[in-house]
Amino acid sequence: MSAPIETSKLHDCRDAFVSTLEALGEADNNIVAVCNDSVGSSKLGNFRDKFPDRLINVGIAEQNMVGVGAGLANGGKTPFVCGASPFLTGRALEQIKADVAYSEANVKLVGISAGMAYGELGATHHSIEDFAWIRALPNVPVIAPADRIETAAAVKWAAENEGPCFLRLSRVGVPDLLPAGHVFEPGKANRLREGGDVTLIANGVLAHRALNAAQLLADHGISCRVINMACVRPIDTDEIIAAASETGAILTCEEHTIFGGLGSAVAEVVVDHHPVPMKRLGVPGVFAPTGSANFLLDEFGMAAESIADSARELLRRKG
Amino acid sequence: MSPEELRKIANWIRKRDLQAVYEAGAGHIGGEMSVTDLLTALYFHTMSVNPDAPLDPQRDRLVLSKGHTALALYVTLAKKGFIPESEIATFLKPHSRLNGHPNRTKVPGVETNTGPLGHGLPVAVGMAKAAQLNGDSWRVFVITGDGEMQEGSNWEAIMAAAQFKLDNLTLIIDHNRLQQGARVADTNNLAPIAPKVEAFGWMVEEIDGHDMKQICKALAPETTETGKPKCVVAHTNKGQGISFMTDNVAWHHKVPNEEQFRQGMSELEKALS
């Protein structure tokens, strides 16, 4: 992996989500989709055309949407409850807690256009608190796939395994990173690049940016490990401890506030098991200004060059 | 089962509930007394449920959305055979599965974990939708408090149930006119409830929620209307059956002292004779 990541071919993970859901729906008529009027933004038009009875649109009513999902699960269905992530997780958080997590209902929550995918629409439409909110709840794996391959694998895993989960999907194009045929396993990270001087841990739309930063560092003789940590909970403790002990420094990158997200989850493991210097990149606890998702990620220090600069700064602290 | 037999069961449930609240030193006795006749009719007359197969896919479902009256549900489930009657004595004790609010993963017969208000009806809508998709004949019942209807999520669910034509869904509003701190009318008045729900496309019936004949009739499948969910506004009294608790806001979750406990038990005993 010495060449820069190919970014000329970018894919919207929502397409992988819906095509996988349609294929699963063909094979199992208990698979249903529930949405809050978001047929278009969740790209569920094809699913509706194929299975008109099995797209349950409750209208603009997120609390009801999540409760209905829990009831469908009680009745033997496997509901994929889809909505814009800020509204699904923010508006219906108590339903997610009581009806889904605490009740251990077989509900697959799908946060669409998460992170800052809605860019210019502003902070009301950004979902940069959802890792923190959902990972605070027992029983709900929190999954942010890095590309369309991992998205498809995670959707397949969700359908095949009883219990709740939260899939956090962006609409921002990302290149393919994982090998074809990748199998998703909760709590299992993927090492995208080997390295011994420092480790970058990222997920979602940040994974390819981290890989590009690693290449920039390699050009300057710094060997950088890159880990794709799709699962924020359960988190891959072994992989984090290995990164801490073998590389001695960890830099996290996430499309989320740095309060309570991926960086915090990694830091918890590092502090408990193998303290090393760390830095957490993300949204620094502010409501973002106007701009596209990619502009905002650059603005908050997560362009490949900026990530590389943060890694160099971290290396100086390694001593 | 005859109304007279149902009244006897409800009386037993009230006494066991009162004793458990007295012994545990906690509970929501006012709302438990108001909901007991409804629970009794559902479990001993209307619903098809089997304690030996609590997860039978074809079972009827009850969601107790007013989850704070969990004890009344536990006593009913025990009487029906879902849990041992002896277990009621563990109510609220450390590590008891009989928590202050019902938990489906621990207590057989409980369908979803309730507690925060305004959750049960949306879940019940999802259940009824699942049965509709399958073409199954099982029915879904949900009991809310009247104060609970102040939660906006209920009205989201009411709209959806009408849109989906869920005629297998029955909402029972335990209309005891009191919420935790005051009269519903003095807090955020819902009146008139029935025409409001009717205006949302539901069939609505108002009954005396302590009259077994009326309850059983209102819950019978032949009194539903094709293509419409049904709402039963059950006029009840908080603290029903115990004179000093009846319609008294102080008894939302007050615990009787020994004298009050004895008087309550005595009144319930006499009610049968």
Coordinates of C-alpha atoms in Angstrom, one line a residue:
Chain A
M1 CA 0.0 0.0 0.0
S2 CA 2.6 2.5 -0.9
A3 CA 0.6 4.4 -3.5
P4 CA -1.8 7.2 -2.4
I5 CA -5.4 5.9 -2.0
E6 CA -7.3 6.1 -5.2
T7 CA -9.8 8.8 -4.7
S8 CA -11.1 9.2 -8.2
K9 CA -13.7 6.5 -7.7
L10 CA -15.9 7.4 -4.8
H11 CA -19.0 5.6 -3.6
D12 CA -22.0 6.6 -1.5
C13 CA -22.3 3.9 1.2
R14 CA -26.1 4.3 1.1
D15 CA -26.1 2.6 -2.2
A16 CA -24.4 -0.5 -0.7
F17 CA -26.8 -0.4 2.2
V18 CA -29.9 -0.4 0.1
S19 CA -28.7 -2.9 -2.5
T20 CA -27.7 -5.3 0.3
L21 CA -31.0 -4.7 2.1
E22 CA -33.0 -5.5 -1.1
A23 CA -31.0 -8.7 -1.6
L24 CA -31.6 -9.7 2.0
G25 CA -35.3 -8.8 1.6
E26 CA -35.6 -11.1 -1.4
A27 CA -34.4 -14.0 0.6
D28 CA -36.3 -13.2 3.8
N29 CA -39.7 -11.6 3.9
N30 CA -39.4 -10.8 7.6
I31 CA -36.9 -8.1 6.6
V32 CA -38.7 -4.7 6.7
A33 CA -37.7 -1.1 6.5
V34 CA -39.1 1.6 8.7
C35 CA -38.6 5.3 7.9
N36 CA -39.7 8.8 8.8
D37 CA -40.7 10.1 5.4
S38 CA -37.0 9.7 4.4
V39 CA -37.6 7.4 1.5
G40 CA -35.4 9.5 -0.8
S41 CA -32.6 10.4 1.6
S42 CA -32.5 6.8 2.8
K43 CA -32.6 5.6 -0.8
L44 CA -35.4 3.2 -0.1
G45 CA -37.3 3.9 -3.3
N46 CA -36.3 0.5 -4.9
F47 CA -37.0 -1.4 -1.7
R48 CA -40.5 0.2 -1.7
D49 CA -41.1 -0.7 -5.3
K50 CA -40.0 -4.3 -4.7
F51 CA -41.7 -4.8 -1.4
P52 CA -44.5 -2.2 -1.1
D53 CA -46.0 -3.6 2.1
R54 CA -42.6 -3.9 3.8
L55 CA -41.6 -0.2 3.7
I56 CA -43.3 1.2 6.7
N57 CA -43.3 4.9 6.5
V58 CA -44.6 6.4 9.8
G59 CA -44.3 10.0 8.6
I60 CA -42.2 12.6 10.3
A61 CA -42.3 11.1 13.7
E62 CA -39.0 9.6 14.9
Q63 CA -40.1 8.6 18.4
N64 CA -43.0 6.6 16.9
M65 CA -40.6 5.2 14.2
V66 CA -38.3 3.6 16.8
G67 CA -41.1 2.3 18.9
V68 CA -42.8 0.8 15.8
G69 CA -39.5 -0.8 15.0
A70 CA -39.4 -2.4 18.5
G71 CA -43.0 -3.6 18.1
L72 CA -42.2 -5.1 14.6
A73 CA -39.3 -7.0 16.2
N74 CA -41.6 -8.3 18.9
G75 CA -43.9 -9.6 16.1
G76 CA -41.0 -11.5 14.5
K77 CA -39.8 -9.0 11.9
T78 CA -36.3 -7.8 11.4
P79 CA -36.8 -4.0 11.0
F80 CA -34.1 -1.7 9.6
V81 CA -35.2 1.6 11.1
C82 CA -33.8 4.4 8.8
G83 CA -33.7 8.1 9.3
A84 CA -31.3 11.0 9.2
S85 CA -28.9 10.2 12.0
P86 CA -29.3 13.5 13.9
F87 CA -33.1 13.0 14.2
L88 CA -33.0 9.2 14.6
T89 CA -30.5 9.4 17.5
G90 CA -31.4 12.8 18.9
R91 CA -35.1 12.9 18.8
A92 CA -35.7 9.2 19.6
L93 CA -32.8 8.6 22.1
E94 CA -35.1 7.5 24.9
Q95 CA -37.0 5.1 22.6
I96 CA -33.6 3.7 21.6
K97 CA -32.7 3.3 25.2
A98 CA -35.9 1.8 26.6
D99 CA -37.6 0.1 23.6
V100 CA -34.5 -1.1 21.8
A101 CA -31.4 -1.3 24.0
Y102 CA -33.0 -2.2 27.4
S103 CA -35.7 -4.4 25.8
E104 CA -33.0 -6.1 23.7
A105 CA -35.2 -5.7 20.7
N106 CA -34.0 -7.0 17.3
V107 CA -34.0 -3.5 15.8
K108 CA -31.4 -2.4 13.3
L109 CA -31.0 1.4 13.6
V110 CA -29.6 3.0 10.5
G111 CA -28.4 6.6 10.9
I112 CA -28.3 8.0 7.4
S113 CA -26.2 11.0 6.4
A114 CA -24.4 10.9 9.8
G115 CA -21.5 13.0 10.8
M116 CA -21.4 16.3 8.9
A117 CA -22.7 14.8 5.7
Y118 CA -25.4 17.5 5.6
G119 CA -22.6 20.1 5.6
E120 CA -24.0 23.4 4.7
L121 CA -27.4 22.7 6.2
G122 CA -25.8 23.4 9.5
A123 CA -25.3 22.1 13.0
T124 CA -29.0 21.1 13.5
H125 CA -28.5 18.5 10.7
H126 CA -25.0 17.3 11.8
S127 CA -24.9 14.1 13.8
I128 CA -21.6 14.4 15.6
E129 CA -22.8 13.3 19.0
D130 CA -24.3 9.9 18.0
F131 CA -21.2 7.8 18.8
A132 CA -21.3 9.2 22.4
W133 CA -25.0 8.9 22.9
I134 CA -25.4 5.3 21.6
R135 CA -22.2 3.9 22.9
A136 CA -23.3 4.9 26.4
L137 CA -26.1 2.3 26.0
P138 CA -25.7 -1.4 26.7
N139 CA -26.5 -4.0 24.0
V140 CA -26.2 -1.8 20.9
P141 CA -23.1 -2.2 18.7
V142 CA -22.1 1.1 17.2
I143 CA -20.8 0.6 13.6
A144 CA -19.4 3.3 11.2
P145 CA -18.3 1.5 8.0
A146 CA -15.4 2.9 6.1
D147 CA -16.5 2.0 2.6
R148 CA -19.2 0.3 0.5
I149 CA -17.7 -3.1 1.1
E150 CA -17.7 -2.8 4.8
T151 CA -21.2 -1.3 4.7
A152 CA -22.6 -4.3 2.8
A153 CA -20.8 -6.7 5.2
A154 CA -22.2 -4.9 8.2
V155 CA -25.8 -4.9 6.9
K156 CA -25.5 -8.6 6.2
W157 CA -24.2 -9.2 9.7
A158 CA -27.0 -7.1 11.2
A159 CA -29.7 -9.1 9.4
E160 CA -28.2 -12.4 10.3
N161 CA -27.6 -11.8 14.0
E162 CA -30.4 -11.3 16.6
G163 CA -30.2 -8.1 18.6
P164 CA -30.0 -4.4 18.2
C165 CA -27.3 -2.4 16.5
F166 CA -26.7 1.1 15.2
L167 CA -25.2 1.5 11.7
R168 CA -23.9 5.0 11.1
L169 CA -23.7 5.8 7.4
S170 CA -22.5 8.8 5.5
R171 CA -23.6 10.1 2.1
V172 CA -20.1 11.5 1.4
G173 CA -18.3 9.5 -1.2
V174 CA -15.5 7.2 -0.1
P175 CA -13.0 5.0 -2.0
D176 CA -12.9 1.2 -1.6
L177 CA -10.5 0.3 1.2
L178 CA -11.4 -3.2 2.3
P179 CA -10.9 -6.4 0.3
A180 CA -13.9 -7.8 -1.7
G181 CA -15.6 -10.5 0.3
H182 CA -14.7 -8.8 3.6
V183 CA -16.8 -10.3 6.5
F184 CA -17.9 -8.0 9.3
E185 CA -17.3 -9.0 12.8
P186 CA -18.3 -6.8 15.7
G187 CA -15.5 -5.6 17.9
K188 CA -12.9 -6.6 15.3
A189 CA -10.8 -3.8 13.8
N190 CA -9.0 -4.0 10.4
R191 CA -5.4 -3.0 10.0
L192 CA -5.3 -1.1 6.8
R193 CA -1.6 -0.4 6.9
E194 CA 1.3 -1.8 8.9
G195 CA 3.7 0.6 10.7
G196 CA 5.8 0.9 13.9
D197 CA 6.3 4.6 14.7
V198 CA 2.8 5.7 15.4
T199 CA -0.8 4.4 14.9
L200 CA -3.7 6.3 13.3
I201 CA -7.1 5.0 14.3
A202 CA -10.1 6.1 12.2
N203 CA -13.5 5.0 10.9
G204 CA -16.2 6.0 8.5
V205 CA -15.2 8.8 6.1
L206 CA -12.0 9.4 8.0
A207 CA -10.4 6.0 7.2
H208 CA -9.2 7.0 3.7
R209 CA -8.0 10.3 4.9
A210 CA -5.9 8.5 7.6
L211 CA -4.4 6.2 5.0
N212 CA -3.4 9.2 2.8
A213 CA -1.8 10.8 5.9
A214 CA 0.1 7.6 6.5
Q215 CA 1.5 7.8 3.0
L216 CA 2.6 11.4 3.4
L217 CA 4.4 10.4 6.6
A218 CA 6.0 7.4 4.9
D219 CA 7.4 9.8 2.3
H220 CA 9.2 11.4 5.2
G221 CA 10.4 8.2 6.7
I222 CA 7.8 7.8 9.4
S223 CA 6.2 4.3 9.6
C224 CA 2.5 4.7 10.4
R225 CA 0.1 2.0 11.3
V226 CA -3.5 2.6 10.2
I227 CA -6.5 0.9 11.9
N228 CA -10.0 1.0 10.7
M229 CA -12.1 0.9 13.9
A230 CA -15.6 0.6 12.5
C231 CA -17.0 -0.6 15.7
V232 CA -16.9 2.1 18.4
R233 CA -18.6 -0.3 20.7
P234 CA -17.7 -3.1 21.3
I235 CA -14.2 -1.8 20.7
D236 CA -11.3 -3.9 19.7
T237 CA -9.3 -3.7 22.9
D238 CA -6.6 -6.1 21.8
E239 CA -5.9 -4.1 18.6
I240 CA -5.6 -0.9 20.6
I241 CA -3.3 -2.4 23.2
A242 CA -1.1 -3.8 20.4
A243 CA -1.0 -0.4 18.8
A244 CA 0.0 1.2 22.1
S245 CA 2.6 -1.3 23.0
E246 CA 4.1 -1.7 19.5
T247 CA 4.0 1.9 18.2
G248 CA 3.9 3.9 21.4
A249 CA 1.6 6.7 20.1
I250 CA -2.0 6.8 18.9
L251 CA -3.7 9.5 16.9
T252 CA -7.5 9.1 16.4
C253 CA -9.6 10.8 13.7
E254 CA -13.3 10.9 13.6
E255 CA -16.2 12.8 12.1
H256 CA -17.7 13.4 15.6
T257 CA -17.2 15.7 18.5
I258 CA -14.0 14.7 20.4
F259 CA -16.2 14.4 23.6
G260 CA -17.3 10.8 23.9
G261 CA -16.7 9.4 20.5
L262 CA -14.1 7.1 18.9
G263 CA -11.1 9.0 20.4
S264 CA -12.6 8.8 23.8
A265 CA -13.3 5.1 23.5
V266 CA -9.7 4.4 22.4
A267 CA -8.4 6.6 25.2
E268 CA -10.4 4.7 27.7
V269 CA -8.6 1.5 26.6
V270 CA -5.2 3.1 26.5
V271 CA -5.6 4.6 30.0
D272 CA -6.8 1.3 31.4
H273 CA -4.3 -1.0 29.8
H274 CA -1.2 0.7 28.3
P275 CA -0.9 4.5 28.6
V276 CA 1.0 6.2 25.7
P277 CA 0.8 9.7 24.2
M278 CA -2.4 10.2 22.3
K279 CA -4.1 12.9 20.4
R280 CA -7.8 13.0 19.3
L281 CA -8.8 14.7 16.1
G282 CA -12.5 15.5 15.6
V283 CA -14.9 18.4 16.0
P284 CA -13.5 20.2 19.0
G285 CA -16.7 20.7 20.9
V286 CA -18.2 23.5 18.8
F287 CA -21.1 23.8 16.4
A288 CA -19.6 23.7 13.0
P289 CA -19.6 26.8 10.7
T290 CA -21.1 26.7 7.2
G291 CA -19.4 24.4 4.7
S292 CA -19.5 21.1 3.0
A293 CA -18.6 17.9 5.0
N294 CA -15.2 17.7 3.3
F295 CA -14.5 21.4 3.8
L296 CA -15.4 21.0 7.5
L297 CA -13.2 18.0 8.0
D298 CA -10.3 20.0 6.5
E299 CA -11.3 23.0 8.6
F300 CA -11.1 20.9 11.8
G301 CA -7.6 19.6 11.0
M302 CA -8.4 16.4 9.3
A303 CA -7.0 17.0 5.8
A304 CA -4.4 14.3 5.1
E305 CA -1.6 16.9 5.5
S306 CA -3.0 18.2 8.8
I307 CA -3.4 14.6 10.1
A308 CA 0.2 14.0 9.2
D309 CA 1.2 17.2 11.0
S310 CA -0.6 16.1 14.2
A311 CA 1.1 12.7 14.0
R312 CA 4.5 14.4 13.8
E313 CA 3.6 16.6 16.8
L314 CA 2.5 13.5 18.7
L315 CA 5.8 11.7 17.8
R316 CA 7.7 14.6 19.5
R317 CA 5.8 13.8 22.7
K318 CA 6.7 10.1 22.4
G319 CA 10.2 10.9 23.7
Chain B
M1 CA -65.2 -16.7 32.8
S2 CA -68.2 -14.9 34.3
P3 CA -68.1 -11.3 35.4
E4 CA -68.5 -12.6 39.0
E5 CA -65.5 -14.9 38.8
L6 CA -63.5 -12.0 37.2
R7 CA -64.4 -9.7 40.1
K8 CA -63.1 -12.3 42.5
I9 CA -59.8 -12.6 40.7
A10 CA -59.5 -8.8 40.6
N11 CA -60.2 -8.6 44.3
W12 CA -57.5 -11.2 45.0
I13 CA -55.1 -9.1 42.8
R14 CA -55.9 -5.9 44.7
K15 CA -55.3 -7.5 48.0
R16 CA -52.0 -9.1 46.9
D17 CA -50.9 -5.8 45.4
L18 CA -51.8 -3.9 48.6
Q19 CA -49.8 -6.4 50.7
A20 CA -46.8 -6.2 48.4
V21 CA -46.8 -2.4 48.5
Y22 CA -47.1 -2.4 52.3
E23 CA -44.2 -5.0 52.6
A24 CA -41.9 -3.4 50.0
G25 CA -42.6 0.1 51.3
A26 CA -43.0 1.3 47.8
G27 CA -45.2 1.1 44.7
H28 CA -47.8 3.1 42.8
I29 CA -50.9 1.8 44.5
G30 CA -53.4 4.4 43.3
G31 CA -52.8 3.6 39.6
E32 CA -52.5 -0.1 40.4
M33 CA -56.0 -0.2 41.9
S34 CA -57.4 1.7 38.9
V35 CA -55.9 -0.6 36.3
T36 CA -56.6 -4.0 38.1
D37 CA -60.0 -4.7 36.6
L38 CA -58.7 -4.0 33.1
L39 CA -55.7 -6.3 33.5
T40 CA -58.0 -9.0 35.0
A41 CA -60.4 -8.9 32.1
L42 CA -57.6 -9.0 29.6
Y43 CA -55.7 -11.9 31.1
F44 CA -58.7 -14.0 32.3
H45 CA -61.2 -13.3 29.7
T46 CA -60.1 -11.6 26.5
M47 CA -56.5 -12.5 25.6
S48 CA -55.2 -15.7 24.3
V49 CA -51.9 -16.3 26.2
N50 CA -50.2 -19.4 27.5
P51 CA -48.0 -19.2 30.6
D52 CA -46.3 -22.4 29.4
A53 CA -45.4 -20.8 26.0
P54 CA -45.0 -17.1 26.8
L55 CA -43.3 -16.4 23.5
D56 CA -45.8 -18.2 21.3
P57 CA -45.7 -16.2 18.1
Q58 CA -49.6 -16.3 17.8
R59 CA -50.2 -15.0 21.3
D60 CA -52.2 -11.9 22.0
R61 CA -50.0 -9.0 23.3
L62 CA -50.5 -6.6 26.2
V63 CA -48.3 -3.6 26.6
L64 CA -48.6 -1.9 29.9
S65 CA -47.4 1.5 28.9
K66 CA -48.1 2.9 32.4
G67 CA -45.1 0.8 33.5
H68 CA -45.0 2.3 37.0
T69 CA -48.0 0.1 37.9
A70 CA -45.8 -2.9 37.2
L71 CA -46.8 -4.6 40.4
A72 CA -50.4 -4.9 39.3
L73 CA -49.1 -6.7 36.1
Y74 CA -46.8 -8.9 38.2
V75 CA -49.6 -10.0 40.5
T76 CA -51.8 -10.7 37.4
L77 CA -49.1 -12.6 35.7
A78 CA -48.5 -14.7 38.8
K79 CA -52.2 -15.4 39.2
K80 CA -52.2 -16.5 35.5
G81 CA -49.2 -18.8 36.1
F82 CA -46.4 -16.9 34.3
I83 CA -44.4 -16.5 37.5
P84 CA -44.7 -18.2 40.9
E85 CA -47.1 -16.4 43.3
S86 CA -44.4 -16.7 46.0
E87 CA -42.2 -14.5 43.9
I88 CA -44.4 -11.4 44.4
A89 CA -42.8 -11.1 47.9
T90 CA -39.5 -10.3 46.2
F91 CA -41.0 -7.1 44.6
L92 CA -38.2 -4.4 44.6
K93 CA -35.8 -6.5 46.7
P94 CA -32.2 -6.4 45.5
H95 CA -31.7 -8.5 42.3
S96 CA -35.4 -9.4 42.2
R97 CA -36.6 -9.6 38.6
L98 CA -39.7 -7.8 39.8
N99 CA -38.3 -4.3 39.2
G100 CA -40.3 -1.1 39.7
H101 CA -41.0 -1.2 36.0
P102 CA -41.5 -4.3 33.9
N103 CA -38.6 -6.0 32.0
R104 CA -39.4 -8.3 29.1
T105 CA -36.0 -10.0 29.2
K106 CA -36.5 -11.1 32.8
V107 CA -40.2 -11.6 33.4
P108 CA -42.1 -14.0 31.2
G109 CA -45.3 -12.4 29.9
V110 CA -43.9 -8.9 29.7
E111 CA -43.7 -7.7 26.1
T112 CA -41.5 -4.6 26.2
N113 CA -39.7 -2.6 28.8
T114 CA -41.8 0.4 29.8
G115 CA -41.3 3.1 32.4
P116 CA -40.8 6.3 30.6
L117 CA -44.3 7.4 29.5
G118 CA -45.5 7.5 25.9
H119 CA -43.5 4.5 24.8
G120 CA -46.0 1.7 24.8
L121 CA -48.4 2.8 22.1
P122 CA -45.8 3.2 19.4
V123 CA -44.4 -0.3 20.2
A124 CA -48.0 -1.7 20.1
V125 CA -48.5 -0.1 16.7
G126 CA -45.4 -2.0 15.5
M127 CA -46.7 -5.2 16.9
A128 CA -50.1 -4.8 15.3
K129 CA -48.4 -3.9 12.0
A130 CA -46.3 -7.1 12.2
A131 CA -49.5 -9.2 12.6
Q132 CA -51.2 -7.3 9.8
L133 CA -48.2 -8.0 7.5
N134 CA -48.4 -11.7 8.3
G135 CA -52.1 -11.9 8.0
D136 CA -52.1 -13.3 11.6
S137 CA -55.2 -13.0 13.8
W138 CA -53.5 -12.2 17.1
R139 CA -54.5 -8.9 18.8
V140 CA -52.6 -6.2 20.5
F141 CA -53.7 -4.3 23.6
V142 CA -52.0 -1.3 25.2
I143 CA -52.9 0.4 28.4
T144 CA -51.9 4.0 29.0
G145 CA -52.6 6.4 31.8
D146 CA -54.7 9.4 31.0
G147 CA -52.0 11.9 32.1
E148 CA -49.7 9.9 29.9
M149 CA -51.7 11.0 26.9
Q150 CA -49.9 14.4 27.3
E151 CA -46.8 12.7 25.8
G152 CA -46.6 13.7 22.1
S153 CA -45.3 10.3 21.0
N154 CA -48.7 8.8 21.7
W155 CA -50.3 11.1 19.1
E156 CA -47.6 10.2 16.6
A157 CA -48.6 6.6 17.1
I158 CA -52.4 7.4 17.0
M159 CA -52.0 8.9 13.6
A160 CA -49.9 6.0 12.3
A161 CA -52.3 3.4 13.6
A162 CA -55.2 5.0 11.8
Q163 CA -53.2 5.4 8.6
F164 CA -52.2 1.7 8.8
K165 CA -55.8 0.7 9.5
L166 CA -54.8 -1.4 12.5
D167 CA -58.1 -2.9 13.5
N168 CA -56.2 -5.5 15.5
L169 CA -55.0 -2.8 18.0
T170 CA -56.9 -1.7 21.0
L171 CA -55.8 1.2 23.2
I172 CA -57.2 1.3 26.7
I173 CA -56.9 4.6 28.4
D174 CA -57.1 4.2 32.2
H175 CA -58.9 7.5 32.7
N176 CA -58.6 7.9 36.5
R177 CA -58.4 11.8 36.2
L178 CA -55.3 12.1 38.3
Q179 CA -51.7 12.3 37.4
Q180 CA -48.8 12.2 39.9
G181 CA -49.1 15.7 41.3
A182 CA -52.6 16.9 40.5
R183 CA -55.8 16.4 38.6
V184 CA -55.3 16.0 34.8
A185 CA -57.9 18.7 34.3
D186 CA -55.8 21.1 36.4
T187 CA -52.5 20.2 34.8
N188 CA -52.9 19.9 31.0
N189 CA -56.5 19.1 30.4
L190 CA -57.0 16.4 27.8
A191 CA -60.8 16.6 27.9
P192 CA -62.6 15.6 25.9
I193 CA -60.4 12.6 25.1
A194 CA -62.8 10.5 23.2
P195 CA -63.7 13.0 20.4
K196 CA -60.0 13.8 20.0
V197 CA -59.0 10.2 19.4
E198 CA -62.1 9.8 17.2
A199 CA -61.0 12.8 15.1
F200 CA -57.8 10.9 14.4
G201 CA -59.7 8.2 12.7
W202 CA -60.2 5.7 15.5
M203 CA -63.3 4.0 16.8
V204 CA -63.8 5.1 20.4
E205 CA -65.9 3.7 23.2
E206 CA -66.3 5.0 26.7
I207 CA -67.0 2.5 29.5
D208 CA -66.9 2.2 33.3
G209 CA -63.5 0.7 33.7
H210 CA -64.5 -1.1 36.9
D211 CA -67.6 -2.9 35.4
M212 CA -66.5 -6.3 34.2
K213 CA -69.4 -6.7 31.8
Q214 CA -68.7 -3.5 30.1
I215 CA -64.9 -4.1 30.0
C216 CA -65.3 -7.6 28.5
K217 CA -67.8 -6.3 25.9
A218 CA -65.6 -3.4 24.9
L219 CA -62.6 -5.7 24.4
A220 CA -64.5 -8.4 22.4
P221 CA -63.4 -8.8 18.8
E222 CA -66.9 -8.4 17.5
T223 CA -67.1 -4.9 18.9
T224 CA -64.2 -3.7 16.7
E225 CA -64.6 -2.0 13.4
T226 CA -62.9 -3.2 10.2
G227 CA -60.1 -0.9 9.2
K228 CA -60.0 1.2 12.4
P229 CA -58.0 0.9 15.6
K230 CA -60.1 1.0 18.7
C231 CA -59.7 3.1 21.7
V232 CA -61.5 2.3 25.0
V233 CA -61.7 5.2 27.3
A234 CA -62.1 3.4 30.7
H235 CA -63.4 5.7 33.4
T236 CA -61.7 4.5 36.5
N237 CA -60.8 5.7 40.0
K238 CA -57.3 5.9 41.3
G239 CA -57.3 3.8 44.5
Q240 CA -60.5 1.9 43.5
G241 CA -61.6 -0.5 46.2
I242 CA -60.0 1.3 49.1
S243 CA -62.1 4.2 50.4
F244 CA -59.5 6.6 51.7
M245 CA -57.4 6.2 48.6
T246 CA -60.2 6.5 46.0
D247 CA -59.8 9.6 43.8
N248 CA -57.2 11.0 46.1
V249 CA -54.1 12.4 44.5
A250 CA -52.1 11.8 47.6
W251 CA -52.2 8.1 46.9
H252 CA -50.2 8.1 43.6
H253 CA -47.3 6.4 45.3
K254 CA -47.9 6.7 49.0
V255 CA -47.3 3.7 51.1
P256 CA -50.0 2.7 53.7
N257 CA -49.0 2.5 57.4
E258 CA -50.1 -0.6 59.4
E259 CA -53.5 0.8 60.3
Q260 CA -54.2 1.9 56.7
F261 CA -53.0 -1.5 55.4
R262 CA -55.4 -3.3 57.7
Q263 CA -58.3 -1.0 56.9
G264 CA -57.6 -1.5 53.1
M265 CA -57.5 -5.2 53.4
S266 CA -60.7 -5.2 55.5
E267 CA -62.5 -3.2 52.9
L268 CA -61.3 -5.4 50.1
E269 CA -62.4 -8.5 52.0
K270 CA -65.9 -7.1 52.6
A271 CA -66.2 -6.1 49.0
L272 CA -66.5 -9.7 48.1
S273 CA -69.2 -10.7 50.6

